Coordinates of C-alpha atoms and ligand atoms in Angstrom, one line a residue:
X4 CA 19.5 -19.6 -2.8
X5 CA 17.1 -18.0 -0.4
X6 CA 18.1 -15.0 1.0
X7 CA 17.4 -16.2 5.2
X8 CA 19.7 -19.3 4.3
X9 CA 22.2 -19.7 7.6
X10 CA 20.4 -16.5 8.8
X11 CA 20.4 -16.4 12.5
X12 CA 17.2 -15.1 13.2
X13 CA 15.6 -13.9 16.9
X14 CA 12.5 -14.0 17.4
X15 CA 10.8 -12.2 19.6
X16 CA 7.7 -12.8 20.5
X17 CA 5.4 -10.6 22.9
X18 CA 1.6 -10.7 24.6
X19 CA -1.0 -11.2 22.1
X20 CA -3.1 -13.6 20.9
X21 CA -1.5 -13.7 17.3
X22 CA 1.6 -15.3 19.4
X23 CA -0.1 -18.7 18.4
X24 CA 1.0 -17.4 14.5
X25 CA 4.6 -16.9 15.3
X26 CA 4.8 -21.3 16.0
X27 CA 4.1 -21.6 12.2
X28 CA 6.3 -18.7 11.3
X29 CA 9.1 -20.4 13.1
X30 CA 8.6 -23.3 10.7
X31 CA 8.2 -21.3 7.2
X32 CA 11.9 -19.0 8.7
X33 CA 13.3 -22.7 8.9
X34 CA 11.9 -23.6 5.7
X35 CA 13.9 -20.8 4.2
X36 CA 16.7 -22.3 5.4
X37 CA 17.2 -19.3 8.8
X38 CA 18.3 -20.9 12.7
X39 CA 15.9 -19.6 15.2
X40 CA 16.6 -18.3 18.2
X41 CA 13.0 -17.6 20.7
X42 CA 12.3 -15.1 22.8
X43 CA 9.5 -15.1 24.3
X44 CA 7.8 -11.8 27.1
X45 CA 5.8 -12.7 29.8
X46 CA 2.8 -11.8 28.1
X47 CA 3.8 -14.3 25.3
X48 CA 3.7 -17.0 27.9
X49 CA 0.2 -16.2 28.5
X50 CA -0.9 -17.4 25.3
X51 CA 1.7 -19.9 24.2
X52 CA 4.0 -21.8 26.2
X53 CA 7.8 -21.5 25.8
X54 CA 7.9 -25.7 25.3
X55 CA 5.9 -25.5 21.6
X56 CA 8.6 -23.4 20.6
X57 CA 11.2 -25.2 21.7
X58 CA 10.2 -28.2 20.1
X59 CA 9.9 -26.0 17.1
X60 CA 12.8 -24.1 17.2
X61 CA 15.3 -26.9 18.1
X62 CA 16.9 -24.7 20.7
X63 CA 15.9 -23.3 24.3
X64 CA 13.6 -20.6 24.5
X65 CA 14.9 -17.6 26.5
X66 CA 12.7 -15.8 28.5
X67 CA 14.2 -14.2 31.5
X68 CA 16.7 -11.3 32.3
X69 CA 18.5 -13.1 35.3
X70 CA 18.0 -16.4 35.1
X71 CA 21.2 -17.4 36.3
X72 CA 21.3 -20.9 34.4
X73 CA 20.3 -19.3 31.1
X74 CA 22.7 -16.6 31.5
X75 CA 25.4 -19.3 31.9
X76 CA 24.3 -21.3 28.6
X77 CA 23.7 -18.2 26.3
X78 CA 24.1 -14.8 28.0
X79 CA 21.8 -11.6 27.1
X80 CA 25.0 -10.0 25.3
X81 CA 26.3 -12.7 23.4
X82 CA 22.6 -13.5 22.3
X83 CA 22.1 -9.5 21.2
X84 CA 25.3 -10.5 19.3
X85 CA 24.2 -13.9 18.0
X86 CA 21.6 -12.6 15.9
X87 CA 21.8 -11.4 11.8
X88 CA 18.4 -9.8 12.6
X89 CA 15.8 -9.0 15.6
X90 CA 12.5 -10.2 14.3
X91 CA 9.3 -9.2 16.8
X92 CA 6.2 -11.1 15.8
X93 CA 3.5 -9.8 17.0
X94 CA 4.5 -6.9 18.2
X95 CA 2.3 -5.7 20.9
X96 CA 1.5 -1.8 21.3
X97 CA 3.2 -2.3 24.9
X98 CA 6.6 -3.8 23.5
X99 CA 6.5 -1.0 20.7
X100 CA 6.0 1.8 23.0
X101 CA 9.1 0.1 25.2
X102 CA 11.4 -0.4 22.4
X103 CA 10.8 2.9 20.9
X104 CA 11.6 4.8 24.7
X105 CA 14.9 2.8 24.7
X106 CA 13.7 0.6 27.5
X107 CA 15.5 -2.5 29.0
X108 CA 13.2 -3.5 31.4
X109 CA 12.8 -7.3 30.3
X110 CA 15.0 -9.4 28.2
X111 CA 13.5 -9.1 24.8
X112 CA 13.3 -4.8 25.4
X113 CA 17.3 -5.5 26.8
X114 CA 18.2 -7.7 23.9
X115 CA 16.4 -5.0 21.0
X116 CA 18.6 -2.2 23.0
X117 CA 22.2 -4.4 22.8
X118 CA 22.1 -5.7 19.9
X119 CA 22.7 -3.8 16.5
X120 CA 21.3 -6.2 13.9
X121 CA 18.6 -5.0 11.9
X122 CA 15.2 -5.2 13.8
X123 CA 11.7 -5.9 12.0
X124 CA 8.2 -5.3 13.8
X125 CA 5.5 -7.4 12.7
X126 CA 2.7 -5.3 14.6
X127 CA -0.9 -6.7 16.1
X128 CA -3.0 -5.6 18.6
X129 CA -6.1 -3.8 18.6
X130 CA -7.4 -1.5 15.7
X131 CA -8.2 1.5 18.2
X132 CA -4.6 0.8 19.7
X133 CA -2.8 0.5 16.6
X134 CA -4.3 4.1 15.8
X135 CA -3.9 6.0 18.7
X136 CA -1.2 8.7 18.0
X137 CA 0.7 7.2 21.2
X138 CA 1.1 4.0 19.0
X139 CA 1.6 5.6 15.4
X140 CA 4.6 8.1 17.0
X141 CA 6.5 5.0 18.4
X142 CA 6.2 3.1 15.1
X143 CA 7.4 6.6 13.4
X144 CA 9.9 6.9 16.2
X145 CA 11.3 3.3 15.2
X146 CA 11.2 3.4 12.0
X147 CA 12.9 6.8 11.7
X148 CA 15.8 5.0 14.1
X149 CA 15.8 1.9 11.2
X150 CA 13.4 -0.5 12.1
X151 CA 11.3 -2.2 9.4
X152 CA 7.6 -2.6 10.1
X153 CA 5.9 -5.1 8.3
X154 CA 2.1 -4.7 8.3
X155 CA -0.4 -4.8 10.3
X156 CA -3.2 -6.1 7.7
X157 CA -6.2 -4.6 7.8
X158 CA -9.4 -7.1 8.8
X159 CA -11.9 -8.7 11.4
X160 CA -10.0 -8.8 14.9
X161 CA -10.0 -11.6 17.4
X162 CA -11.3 -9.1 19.8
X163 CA -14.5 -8.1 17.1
X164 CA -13.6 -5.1 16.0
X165 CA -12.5 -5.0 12.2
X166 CA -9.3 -2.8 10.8
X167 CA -6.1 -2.6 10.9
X168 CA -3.8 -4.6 13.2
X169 CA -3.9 -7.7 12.6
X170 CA -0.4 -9.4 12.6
X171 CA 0.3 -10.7 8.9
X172 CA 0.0 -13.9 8.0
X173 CA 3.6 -15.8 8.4
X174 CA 3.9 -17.0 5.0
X175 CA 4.0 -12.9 3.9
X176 CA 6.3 -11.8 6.9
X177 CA 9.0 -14.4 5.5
X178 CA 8.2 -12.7 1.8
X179 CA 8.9 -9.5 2.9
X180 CA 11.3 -10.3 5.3
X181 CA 13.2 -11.8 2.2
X182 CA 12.3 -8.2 0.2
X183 CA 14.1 -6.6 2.9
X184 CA 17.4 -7.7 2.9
X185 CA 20.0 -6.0 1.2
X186 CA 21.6 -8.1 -1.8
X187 CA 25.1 -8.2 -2.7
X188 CA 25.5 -4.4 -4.1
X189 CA 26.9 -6.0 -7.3
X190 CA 25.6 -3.0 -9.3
X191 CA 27.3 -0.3 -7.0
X192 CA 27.9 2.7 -9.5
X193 CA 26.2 0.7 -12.4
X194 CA 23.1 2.2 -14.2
X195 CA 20.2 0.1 -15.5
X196 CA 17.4 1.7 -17.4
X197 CA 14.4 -1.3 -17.5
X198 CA 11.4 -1.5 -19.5
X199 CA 8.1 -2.4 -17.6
X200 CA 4.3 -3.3 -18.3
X201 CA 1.9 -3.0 -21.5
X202 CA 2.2 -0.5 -24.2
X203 CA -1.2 1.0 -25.0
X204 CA -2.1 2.2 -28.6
X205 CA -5.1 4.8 -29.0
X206 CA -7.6 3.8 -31.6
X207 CA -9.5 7.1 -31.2
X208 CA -10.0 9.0 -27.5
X209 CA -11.9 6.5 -26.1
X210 CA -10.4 3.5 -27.4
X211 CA -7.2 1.9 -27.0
X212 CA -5.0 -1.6 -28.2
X213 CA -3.4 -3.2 -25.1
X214 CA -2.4 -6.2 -23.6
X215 CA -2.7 -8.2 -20.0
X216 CA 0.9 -7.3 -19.0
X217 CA 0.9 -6.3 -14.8
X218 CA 4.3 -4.9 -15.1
X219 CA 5.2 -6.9 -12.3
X220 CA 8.6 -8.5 -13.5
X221 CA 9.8 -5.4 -14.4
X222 CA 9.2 -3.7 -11.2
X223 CA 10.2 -6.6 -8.9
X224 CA 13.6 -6.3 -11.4
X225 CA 13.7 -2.8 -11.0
X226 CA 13.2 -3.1 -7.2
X227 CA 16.3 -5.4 -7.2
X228 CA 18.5 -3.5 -9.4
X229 CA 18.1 -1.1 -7.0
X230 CA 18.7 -2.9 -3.9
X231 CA 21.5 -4.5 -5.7
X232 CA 23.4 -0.7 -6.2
X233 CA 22.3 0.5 -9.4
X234 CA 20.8 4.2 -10.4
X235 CA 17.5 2.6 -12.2
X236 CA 15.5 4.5 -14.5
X237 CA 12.1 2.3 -15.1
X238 CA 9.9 3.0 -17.8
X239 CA 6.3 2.2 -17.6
X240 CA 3.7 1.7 -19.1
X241 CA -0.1 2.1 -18.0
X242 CA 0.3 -0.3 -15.1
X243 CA -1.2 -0.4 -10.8
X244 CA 2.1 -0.3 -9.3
X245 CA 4.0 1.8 -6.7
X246 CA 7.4 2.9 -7.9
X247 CA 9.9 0.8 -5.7
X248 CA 12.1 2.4 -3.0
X249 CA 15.0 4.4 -4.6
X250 CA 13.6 3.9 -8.7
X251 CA 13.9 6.6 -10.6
X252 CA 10.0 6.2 -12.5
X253 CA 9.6 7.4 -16.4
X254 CA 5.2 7.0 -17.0
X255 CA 4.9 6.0 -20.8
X256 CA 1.5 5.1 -23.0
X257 CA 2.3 4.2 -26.5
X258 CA 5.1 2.3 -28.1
X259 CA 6.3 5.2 -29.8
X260 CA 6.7 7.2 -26.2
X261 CA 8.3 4.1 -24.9
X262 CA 11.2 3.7 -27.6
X263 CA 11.6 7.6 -26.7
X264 CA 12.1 7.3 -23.2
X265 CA 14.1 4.4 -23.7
X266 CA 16.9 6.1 -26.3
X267 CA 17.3 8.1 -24.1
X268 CA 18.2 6.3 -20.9
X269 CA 20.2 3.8 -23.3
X270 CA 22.6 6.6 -24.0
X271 CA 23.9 6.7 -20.4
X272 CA 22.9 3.0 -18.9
X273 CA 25.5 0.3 -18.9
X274 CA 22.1 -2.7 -19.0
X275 CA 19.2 -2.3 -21.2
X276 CA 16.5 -4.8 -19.6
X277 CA 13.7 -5.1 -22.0
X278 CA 10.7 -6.4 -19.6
X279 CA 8.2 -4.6 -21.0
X280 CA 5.0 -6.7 -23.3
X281 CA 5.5 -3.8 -26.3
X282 CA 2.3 -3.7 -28.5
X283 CA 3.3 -5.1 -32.1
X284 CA 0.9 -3.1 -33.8
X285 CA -0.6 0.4 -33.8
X286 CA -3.8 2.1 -35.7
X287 CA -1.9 3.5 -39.0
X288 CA -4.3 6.7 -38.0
X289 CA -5.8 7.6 -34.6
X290 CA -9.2 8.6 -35.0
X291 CA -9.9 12.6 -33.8
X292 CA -13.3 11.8 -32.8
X293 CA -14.7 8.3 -31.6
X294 CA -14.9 5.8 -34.3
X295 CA -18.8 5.4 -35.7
X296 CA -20.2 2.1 -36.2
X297 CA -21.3 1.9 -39.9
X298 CA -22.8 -0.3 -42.1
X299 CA -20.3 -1.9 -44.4
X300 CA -17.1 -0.8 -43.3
X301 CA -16.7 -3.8 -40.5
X302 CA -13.7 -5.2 -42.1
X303 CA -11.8 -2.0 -42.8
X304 CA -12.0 -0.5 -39.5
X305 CA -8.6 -0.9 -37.9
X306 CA -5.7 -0.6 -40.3
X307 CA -2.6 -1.3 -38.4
X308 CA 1.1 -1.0 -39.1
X309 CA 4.0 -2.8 -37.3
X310 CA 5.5 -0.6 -33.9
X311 CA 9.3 -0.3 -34.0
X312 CA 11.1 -2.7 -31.8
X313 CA 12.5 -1.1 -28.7
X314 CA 14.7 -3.8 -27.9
X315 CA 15.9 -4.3 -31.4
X316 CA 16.9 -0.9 -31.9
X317 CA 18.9 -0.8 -28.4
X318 CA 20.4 -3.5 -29.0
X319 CA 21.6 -2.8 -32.9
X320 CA 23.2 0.5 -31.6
X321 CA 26.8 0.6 -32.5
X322 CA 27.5 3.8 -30.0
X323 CA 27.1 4.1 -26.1
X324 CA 25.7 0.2 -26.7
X325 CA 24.7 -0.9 -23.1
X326 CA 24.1 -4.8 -22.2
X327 CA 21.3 -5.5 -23.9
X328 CA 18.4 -8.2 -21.9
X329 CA 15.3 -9.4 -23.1
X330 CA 12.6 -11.3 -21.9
X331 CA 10.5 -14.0 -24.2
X332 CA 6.9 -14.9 -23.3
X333 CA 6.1 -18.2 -25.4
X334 CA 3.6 -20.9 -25.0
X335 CA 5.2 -23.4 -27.0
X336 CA 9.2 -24.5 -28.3
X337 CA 10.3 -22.2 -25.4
X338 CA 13.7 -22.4 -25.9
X339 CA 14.1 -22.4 -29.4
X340 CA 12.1 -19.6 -30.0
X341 CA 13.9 -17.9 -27.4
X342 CA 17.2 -18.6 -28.9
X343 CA 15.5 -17.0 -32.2
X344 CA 14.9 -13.8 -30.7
X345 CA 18.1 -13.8 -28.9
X346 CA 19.8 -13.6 -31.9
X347 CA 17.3 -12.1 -34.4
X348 CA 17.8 -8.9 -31.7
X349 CA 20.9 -9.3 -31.4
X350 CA 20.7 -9.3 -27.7
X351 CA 23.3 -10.1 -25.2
X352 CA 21.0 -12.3 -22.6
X353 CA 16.8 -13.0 -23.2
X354 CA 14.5 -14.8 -20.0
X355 CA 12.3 -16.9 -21.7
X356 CA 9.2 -18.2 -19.6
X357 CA 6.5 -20.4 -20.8
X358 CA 2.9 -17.8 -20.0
X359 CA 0.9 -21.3 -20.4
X360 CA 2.0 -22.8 -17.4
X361 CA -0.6 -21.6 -15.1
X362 CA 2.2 -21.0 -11.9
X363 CA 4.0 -18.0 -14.4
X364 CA 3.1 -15.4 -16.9
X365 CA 1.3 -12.0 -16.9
X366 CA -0.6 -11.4 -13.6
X367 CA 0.5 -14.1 -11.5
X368 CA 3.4 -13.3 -8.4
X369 CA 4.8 -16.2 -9.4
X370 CA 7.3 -17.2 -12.7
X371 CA 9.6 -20.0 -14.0
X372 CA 11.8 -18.4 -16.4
X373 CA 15.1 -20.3 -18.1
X374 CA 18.2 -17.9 -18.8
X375 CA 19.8 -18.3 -22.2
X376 CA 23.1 -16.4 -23.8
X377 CA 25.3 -17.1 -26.0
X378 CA 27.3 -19.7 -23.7
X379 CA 23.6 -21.8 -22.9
X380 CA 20.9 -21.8 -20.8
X381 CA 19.9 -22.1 -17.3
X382 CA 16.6 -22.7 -15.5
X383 CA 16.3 -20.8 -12.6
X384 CA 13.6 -23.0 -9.8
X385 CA 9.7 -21.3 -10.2
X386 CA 9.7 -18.9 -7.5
X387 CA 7.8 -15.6 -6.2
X388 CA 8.8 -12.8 -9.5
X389 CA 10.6 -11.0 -6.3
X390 CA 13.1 -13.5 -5.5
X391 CA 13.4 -14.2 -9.4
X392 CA 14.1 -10.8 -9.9
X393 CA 17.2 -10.7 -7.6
X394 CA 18.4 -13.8 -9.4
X395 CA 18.4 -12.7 -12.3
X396 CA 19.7 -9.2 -11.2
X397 CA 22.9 -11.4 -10.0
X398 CA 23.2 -13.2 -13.4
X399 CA 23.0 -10.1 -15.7
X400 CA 25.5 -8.7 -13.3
X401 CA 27.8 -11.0 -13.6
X402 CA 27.5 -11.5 -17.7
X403 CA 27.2 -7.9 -18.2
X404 CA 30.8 -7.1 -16.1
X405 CA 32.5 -9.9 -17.1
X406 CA 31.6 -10.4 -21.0
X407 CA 31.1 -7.1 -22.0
Ligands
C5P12 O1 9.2 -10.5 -30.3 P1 8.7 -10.5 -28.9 O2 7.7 -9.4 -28.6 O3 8.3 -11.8 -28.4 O4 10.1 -10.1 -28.1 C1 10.0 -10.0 -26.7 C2 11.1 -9.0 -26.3 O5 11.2 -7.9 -27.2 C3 10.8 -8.4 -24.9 O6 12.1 -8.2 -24.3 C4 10.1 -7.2 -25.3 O7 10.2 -6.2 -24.3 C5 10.8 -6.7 -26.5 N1 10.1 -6.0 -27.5 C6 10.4 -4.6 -27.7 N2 9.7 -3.9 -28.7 C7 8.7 -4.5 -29.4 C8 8.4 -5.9 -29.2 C9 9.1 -6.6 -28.2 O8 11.2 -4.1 -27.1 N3 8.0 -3.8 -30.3

């Protein structure tokens, strides 16, 4: 289920010309499953009239302070009161620098002040605007109160100019907005130590055995064991990613280094979560100095020997044994080769995802993964690896507290 279903979202919407953005982003919010309360500032009004979001949003746009006939239907107060979340999109420099001096001088500036549901900023305005120090303290000053900004992007401007300030496109606000809701803290007090990205085995010191694994499942699970409560210790491998918020982040290179880190987290973590593409095989000797092409040695160049499995040897502990997960990446018999691991490892849960299918596998943001334990299986619906990730954080959760 997403995360906005039944959310009661307002959304404000100030003076700028990205306001014609914010009609579509009314429709993806609903898409989600969120109700959609508008408000709109005069500004807003300039560009887009309160009637196309109306029609949009299913219910009246509110737009004035005193308006005696709207305060009658709705009131300010009970509309502050109404709302899960404050969502302003775009979010002019002007209604920044308001919101951030605690003004209440229109109803969207009154509503941000009464209300104490979460509020998220999409900025856009100007590039020079969006820089000036006025503009960068108030979106300090807001966040440093709890506001979430989301964006600007950086890129050519209605007005010409090119940098940052353009509001993001809608489809990524409702992403984010998604990313920024707190899950069910089902791992309060929990530990997780997870496994994340490629191994990389040296050949000599400027060569190296590797594999097209972003890392980005592991992170995005990471990232949502987190959110979900849990001290996380992530374990990565050479991968481009920022730690997530609140991860604690252990840099690995080879297999060897991995299974390291990982024994050690494993003796203190109550879930093992293997997500890591682990190099099968490493040189049986590194090279000291870079390997010489000769004639007549082609075929005895690499001499390899089979890595230990990390996940195996977690999982075959029979002290401080946490709840052991791993993932399979198959292209063919998904399940039952899934089921083989799951057993050959002796692990407790394994996500199996079939890295043919162009919408999943290594580098995409997307996955389709089934679940499978020792009770069956269960497809979770292809998704973004972020949402999939705090699914799956749920369903470990659950097996892991109730099995184990
Ligand atoms: O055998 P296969 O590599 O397909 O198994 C995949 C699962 O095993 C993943 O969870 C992966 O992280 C883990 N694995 C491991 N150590 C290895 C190989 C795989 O932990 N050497």
């Amino acid at each position: 289920m997403s995360s906005l279903a039944d959310k009661r979202i307002l959304l404000g919407v100030s003076g700028g010309i990205a306001a014609y953005k914010s009609a579509d982003l009314v429709r993806r919010l609903q898409d989600r499953g969120a109700n959609v309360r508008v408000v709109m500032t005069a500004g807003a009004q300039e560009f887009v009239r309160p009637l196309t979001f109306q029609a949009l949003s299913g219910n009246p746009v509110h737009t004035d302070l005193l308006d005696p006939a709207a305060e009658a239907a709705m009131g300010h107060i009970e509309l502050a009161k109404w709302a899960d979340f404050i969502l302003v999109a775009p979010a002019s420099a002007s209604v920044m620098a308001r919101l951030a001096a605690g003004m209440a001088d229109d109803l969207l500036s009154t509503l941000c002040l009464a209300s104490e549901a979460p509020l998220v900023l999409a900025p856009a305005m100007n590039q020079a605007m969006w820089r000036h120090p006025a503009t960068q303290a108030n979106a300090r000053t807001l966040q440093a109160r709890g506001a979430t900004l989301l964006g600007p992007a950086a890129g050519s401007q209605a007005c010409g100019d090119v940098g940052p300030g353009r509001m993001l496109e809608p489809l990524d606000i409702v992403d984010q907005l998604i990313a920024t809701q707190l899950p069910a803290q089902v791992l309060a007090g929990k530990k997780v130590a997870i496994t994340a990205g490629p191994t990389r085995e040296a050949l000599d010191p400027v060569r190296y055995l590797s594999n097209h694994s972003s890392g980005k499942m592991g992170f995005a699970i990471a990232s949502a064991a987190a959110r979900a409560g849990a001290e996380v210790t992530l374990i990565a491998g050479p991968v481009r990613l920022d730690t997530p918020a609140g991860v604690h982040r252990v840099d690995v290179v080879s297999t060897t280094e991995m299974l390291a880190a990982a024994e050690k987290a494993a003796d203190s973590c109550d879930i093992f979560i293997s997500a890591a593409a682990v190099v099968d095989f490493r040189p049986a000797v590194v090279a000291e100095q870079k390997i010489k092409k000769q004639d007549g040695n082609d075929a005895d160049v690499l001499k390899l020997v089979k890595n230990p499995d990390i996940v195996a040897t977690i999982a075959a502990r029979t002290h401080k044994r946490p709840f052991v997960v791993g993932f399979a990446a198959e292209t063919e018999n998904v399940i039952a080769h899934a089921q083989g691991k799951l057993a050959r490892k002796q692990l407790d849960m394994i996500v199996a995802n079939d890295v043919s299918d162009p919408e999943g596998g290594f580098n995409s943001d997307r996955n389709q993964v089934v679940v499978i334990d020792h009770s069956g299986q269960q497809p979770l619906p292809a998704g973004l690896k972020t949402e999939l990730a705090a699914q799956l954080i749920e369903m470990i959760a659950k097996q892991a507290f109730t099995s184990h």
